[in-house]
Tab-separated table of C-alpha atoms in Angstrom:
chain	number	residue	atom	x	y	z
A	1386	ALA	CA	0.000	0.000	0.000
A	1387	GLY	CA	1.163	3.526	-0.794
A	1388	THR	CA	3.794	2.381	-3.236
A	1389	GLY	CA	5.121	4.823	-5.788
A	1390	ASN	CA	7.307	2.260	-7.516
A	1391	GLY	CA	6.355	2.191	-11.181
A	1392	HIS	CA	7.071	-1.527	-11.596
A	1393	VAL	CA	4.963	-2.441	-8.561
A	1394	VAL	CA	2.123	-0.200	-9.762
A	1395	LYS	CA	2.255	-1.856	-13.172
A	1396	ALA	CA	2.039	-5.299	-11.552
A	1397	LEU	CA	-0.885	-4.228	-9.357
A	1398	ALA	CA	-2.624	-2.738	-12.380
A	1399	ALA	CA	-2.372	-6.084	-14.137
A	1400	VAL	CA	-3.944	-7.865	-11.149
A	1401	VAL	CA	-6.686	-5.265	-10.758
A	1402	GLN	CA	-7.725	-5.600	-14.412
A	1403	ASP	CA	-7.359	-9.389	-14.698
A	1404	LYS	CA	-10.892	-10.810	-14.703
A	1405	LYS	CA	-9.500	-14.332	-14.464
A	1406	ASP	CA	-8.095	-13.639	-10.996
A	1407	THR	CA	-10.237	-14.072	-7.878
A	1408	VAL	CA	-12.504	-11.278	-6.670
A	1409	CYS	CA	-10.825	-11.344	-3.262
A	1410	VAL	CA	-7.328	-10.877	-4.693
A	1411	ARG	CA	-8.437	-8.139	-7.097
A	1412	LYS	CA	-10.223	-6.197	-4.339
A	1413	SER	CA	-7.146	-6.442	-2.100
A	1414	ALA	CA	-4.996	-5.178	-4.961
A	1415	ILE	CA	-7.392	-2.282	-5.517
A	1416	LYS	CA	-7.207	-1.255	-1.861
A	1417	ALA	CA	-3.412	-1.285	-1.957
A	1418	PHE	CA	-3.420	0.317	-5.390
A	1419	ALA	CA	-5.702	3.196	-4.366
A	1420	PHE	CA	-2.910	4.960	-2.504
A	1421	ALA	CA	-0.909	5.236	-5.718
A	1422	ALA	CA	-3.782	7.129	-7.335
A	1423	ARG	CA	-3.534	10.061	-4.953
A	1424	TRP	CA	-1.868	13.317	-5.885
A	1425	PRO	CA	0.709	13.287	-7.228
A	1426	PRO	CA	-0.713	10.226	-9.032
A	1427	VAL	CA	1.547	7.419	-10.162
A	1428	ARG	CA	1.175	6.963	-13.905
A	1429	GLY	CA	-1.238	4.121	-14.628
A	1430	ALA	CA	-2.893	4.011	-11.204
A	1431	VAL	CA	-5.973	6.152	-11.813
A	1432	GLU	CA	-6.308	4.844	-15.367
A	1433	ALA	CA	-6.472	1.212	-14.205
A	1434	LEU	CA	-8.968	1.907	-11.428
A	1435	ALA	CA	-11.174	3.959	-13.753
A	1436	ALA	CA	-11.080	1.273	-16.432
A	1437	VAL	CA	-12.318	-1.338	-13.949
A	1438	ALA	CA	-14.904	0.943	-12.343
A	1439	TRP	CA	-16.633	1.599	-15.672
A	1440	ASP	CA	-16.336	-1.846	-17.220
A	1441	GLN	CA	-19.944	-3.035	-17.215
A	1442	THR	CA	-18.842	-6.581	-18.006
A	1443	ASP	CA	-16.766	-6.795	-14.828
A	1444	THR	CA	-17.837	-8.143	-11.433
A	1445	PRO	CA	-20.058	-5.659	-9.531
A	1446	ASP	CA	-18.114	-6.039	-6.266
A	1447	VAL	CA	-14.816	-5.305	-7.994
A	1448	ARG	CA	-16.256	-2.327	-9.897
A	1449	GLU	CA	-17.704	-0.865	-6.687
A	1450	CYS	CA	-14.384	-1.304	-4.918
A	1451	ALA	CA	-12.564	0.479	-7.744
A	1452	ALA	CA	-15.115	3.309	-7.769
A	1453	LEU	CA	-14.761	3.823	-4.013
A	1454	ALA	CA	-10.989	3.960	-4.427
A	1455	LEU	CA	-11.469	6.881	-6.818
A	1456	GLU	CA	-13.734	8.919	-4.558
A	1457	GLY	CA	-12.729	12.045	-2.691
A	1458	ASP	CA	-11.663	15.622	-3.394
A	1459	ASP	CA	-8.006	14.624	-3.183
A	1460	ARG	CA	-8.496	12.826	-6.474
A	1461	VAL	CA	-9.427	15.945	-8.476
A	1462	TRP	CA	-5.834	16.536	-9.470
A	1463	ALA	CA	-5.501	12.871	-10.376
A	1464	PHE	CA	-8.434	13.097	-12.778
A	1465	VAL	CA	-6.969	16.293	-14.227
A	1466	ALA	CA	-3.822	14.307	-14.977
A	1467	VAL	CA	-5.844	11.554	-16.668
A	1468	VAL	CA	-7.857	14.000	-18.768
A	1469	GLN	CA	-4.712	15.728	-20.001
A	1470	ASP	CA	-2.884	12.519	-20.895
A	1471	LYS	CA	-3.481	11.809	-24.598
A	1472	ASN	CA	-1.929	8.355	-24.205
A	1473	VAL	CA	-4.856	7.247	-22.036
A	1474	THR	CA	-7.717	5.508	-23.847
A	1475	LEU	CA	-10.581	7.638	-25.160
A	1476	GLY	CA	-13.149	5.912	-22.939
A	1477	VAL	CA	-11.218	6.495	-19.719
A	1478	ARG	CA	-10.478	10.141	-20.589
A	1479	LYS	CA	-14.152	10.804	-21.315
A	1480	ARG	CA	-15.157	9.232	-17.995
A	1481	ALA	CA	-12.580	11.388	-16.228
A	1482	VAL	CA	-14.039	14.454	-17.988
A	1483	GLU	CA	-17.506	13.503	-16.754
A	1484	ILE	CA	-16.185	13.264	-13.195
A	1485	LEU	CA	-14.494	16.671	-13.472
A	1486	ALA	CA	-17.813	18.070	-14.689
A	1487	GLY	CA	-19.149	17.430	-11.207
A	1488	VAL	CA	-16.344	19.466	-9.626
A	1489	LYS	CA	-15.910	22.166	-12.273
A	1490	SER	CA	-16.127	24.796	-9.542
A	1491	TYR	CA	-12.568	23.750	-8.713
A	1492	ASN	CA	-10.167	26.075	-10.521
A	1493	CYS	CA	-7.904	23.217	-11.643
A	1494	ALA	CA	-10.844	21.224	-13.045
A	1495	ALA	CA	-12.320	24.131	-15.006
A	1496	ARG	CA	-8.930	25.124	-16.414
A	1497	ALA	CA	-8.151	21.558	-17.454
A	1498	LEU	CA	-11.493	21.168	-19.227
A	1499	ALA	CA	-11.120	24.534	-20.961
A	1500	ALA	CA	-7.599	23.668	-22.118
A	1501	ILE	CA	-8.891	20.480	-23.740
A	1502	VAL	CA	-11.709	22.327	-25.513
A	1503	ARG	CA	-9.177	24.761	-26.979
A	1504	ASP	CA	-6.662	22.103	-28.023
A	1505	GLN	CA	-7.363	21.458	-31.721
A	1506	THR	CA	-4.781	18.663	-31.744
A	1507	ASP	CA	-6.849	16.650	-29.288
A	1508	THR	CA	-9.551	14.123	-30.129
A	1509	GLN	CA	-12.853	15.719	-31.152
A	1510	ASP	CA	-14.891	13.380	-28.934
A	1511	VAL	CA	-12.928	14.397	-25.840
A	1512	ARG	CA	-13.138	18.084	-26.744
A	1513	VAL	CA	-16.919	17.903	-27.195
A	1514	CYS	CA	-17.219	16.014	-23.921
A	1515	ALA	CA	-15.130	18.693	-22.169
A	1516	ALA	CA	-17.309	21.446	-23.655
A	1517	ASP	CA	-20.431	19.670	-22.387
A	1518	ALA	CA	-18.787	19.404	-18.958
A	1519	LEU	CA	-18.435	23.202	-18.815
A	1520	PHE	CA	-22.212	23.642	-19.175
A	1521	GLU	CA	-23.324	26.458	-16.834
A	1522	THR	CA	-19.751	27.220	-15.790
A	1523	SER	CA	-19.155	30.440	-13.857
A	1524	HIS	CA	-15.395	30.159	-14.211
A	1525	ILE	CA	-14.271	33.321	-16.054
A	1526	PRO	CA	-11.076	31.966	-17.716
A	1527	ALA	CA	-12.972	28.867	-18.872
A	1528	THR	CA	-15.748	31.047	-20.306
A	1529	LYS	CA	-13.173	33.143	-22.182
A	1530	ALA	CA	-11.702	29.935	-23.612
A	1531	LEU	CA	-15.142	28.827	-24.807
A	1532	VAL	CA	-15.719	32.233	-26.379
A	1533	ALA	CA	-12.467	31.935	-28.333
A	1534	VAL	CA	-13.461	28.503	-29.643
A	1535	VAL	CA	-16.979	29.428	-30.744
A	1536	ARG	CA	-15.557	32.381	-32.698
A	1537	ASP	CA	-12.872	30.293	-34.433
A	1538	LYS	CA	-14.066	29.294	-37.918
A	1539	LYS	CA	-11.064	26.987	-38.318
A	1540	ASP	CA	-12.327	24.743	-35.536
A	1541	THR	CA	-14.674	21.809	-36.141
A	1542	LEU	CA	-18.420	22.303	-36.362
A	1543	ALA	CA	-19.114	19.675	-33.676
A	1544	VAL	CA	-16.861	21.347	-31.123
A	1545	ARG	CA	-18.192	24.827	-31.852
A	1546	GLU	CA	-21.780	23.569	-31.535
A	1547	ALA	CA	-21.037	21.996	-28.141
A	1548	VAL	CA	-19.332	25.194	-27.003
A	1549	ALA	CA	-22.268	27.346	-28.146
A	1550	LYS	CA	-24.667	25.213	-26.111
A	1551	ALA	CA	-22.397	25.483	-23.067
A	1552	LEU	CA	-22.153	29.267	-23.427
A	1553	ALA	CA	-25.930	29.522	-23.593
A	1554	ARG	CA	-26.098	28.502	-19.948
A	1555	THR	CA	-23.526	30.966	-18.645
A	1556	ARG	CA	-24.132	34.432	-17.246
A	1557	SER	CA	-21.481	36.270	-19.187
A	1558	VAL	CA	-21.436	39.419	-21.319
A	1559	ASP	CA	-18.512	37.935	-23.269
A	1560	ALA	CA	-20.583	34.851	-24.068
A	1561	GLU	CA	-23.532	36.960	-25.193
A	1562	GLU	CA	-21.347	39.096	-27.473
A	1563	ALA	CA	-19.590	36.066	-28.969
A	1564	LEU	CA	-22.829	34.247	-29.737
A	1565	ALA	CA	-24.322	37.388	-31.252
A	1566	ALA	CA	-21.282	37.847	-33.494
A	1567	VAL	CA	-21.489	34.267	-34.783
A	1568	ALA	CA	-25.251	34.470	-35.337
A	1569	GLN	CA	-24.834	37.627	-37.431
A	1570	ASP	CA	-21.877	36.364	-39.469
A	1571	LEU	CA	-23.278	35.439	-42.906
A	1572	GLY	CA	-19.984	33.783	-43.761
A	1573	ASP	CA	-20.214	31.251	-40.960
A	1574	HIS	CA	-21.787	27.783	-41.114
A	1575	PRO	CA	-25.619	28.007	-41.435
A	1576	ARG	CA	-26.266	25.155	-39.010
A	1577	LEU	CA	-23.971	26.682	-36.403
A	1578	ARG	CA	-25.601	30.093	-36.812
A	1579	GLU	CA	-29.007	28.513	-36.220
A	1580	ILE	CA	-27.794	26.717	-33.080
A	1581	VAL	CA	-26.086	29.877	-31.863
A	1582	ALA	CA	-29.243	31.933	-32.430
A	1583	ILE	CA	-31.200	29.490	-30.276
A	1584	ALA	CA	-28.433	29.535	-27.666
A	1585	LEU	CA	-28.395	33.324	-27.682
A	1586	ALA	CA	-32.168	33.503	-27.203
A	1587	GLU	CA	-31.857	31.122	-24.250
A	1588	LEU	CA	-29.058	33.204	-22.770
A	1589	LEU	CA	-31.043	36.423	-23.136
A	1590	ASN	CA	-34.095	34.826	-21.549
A	1591	ARG	CA	-32.009	33.854	-18.532
A	1592	SER	CA	-30.539	37.342	-18.064
């Protein structure tokens, strides 16, 4: 328990994810493994626990044990690390994004999500998921990041649409101005302009 040794963590990760091993052994490994997932997280620890926790084909007891090992505010930074790691599988990153959505009031969580939305080199699915996670955000830097994305015609339509919907639920003058600019831009994508117009109407109705 509490090991930071990369080789030991890798071995524990293998046991935790091995469905052929006994439930008792896997749960014991998870309990020992959980300490390695705390901040600063050992590479592979949070990823392995998250993978087990959300594997619907796995044993319920093992999944519950893994989920409990990932609970707590001290894991926010760990999930930030997972979200930012492009070497982690798409499914695990998206689950980590969904968890950060629940704690987006944390500065580190909001900034991490906003950074992903702005990163055009990242996977579109993760970026859209991160934009959805910032729905109703009151975090000013994150809102500014969303504004920059929705205005950027070089970005993908899917990401800009998700961002527009997220901005519609904020209370921000910057968001209102950005949506209005896109809606009025005849050179922008017609579908996006329609979505933005609806988002803008919703924003104005809330103000």
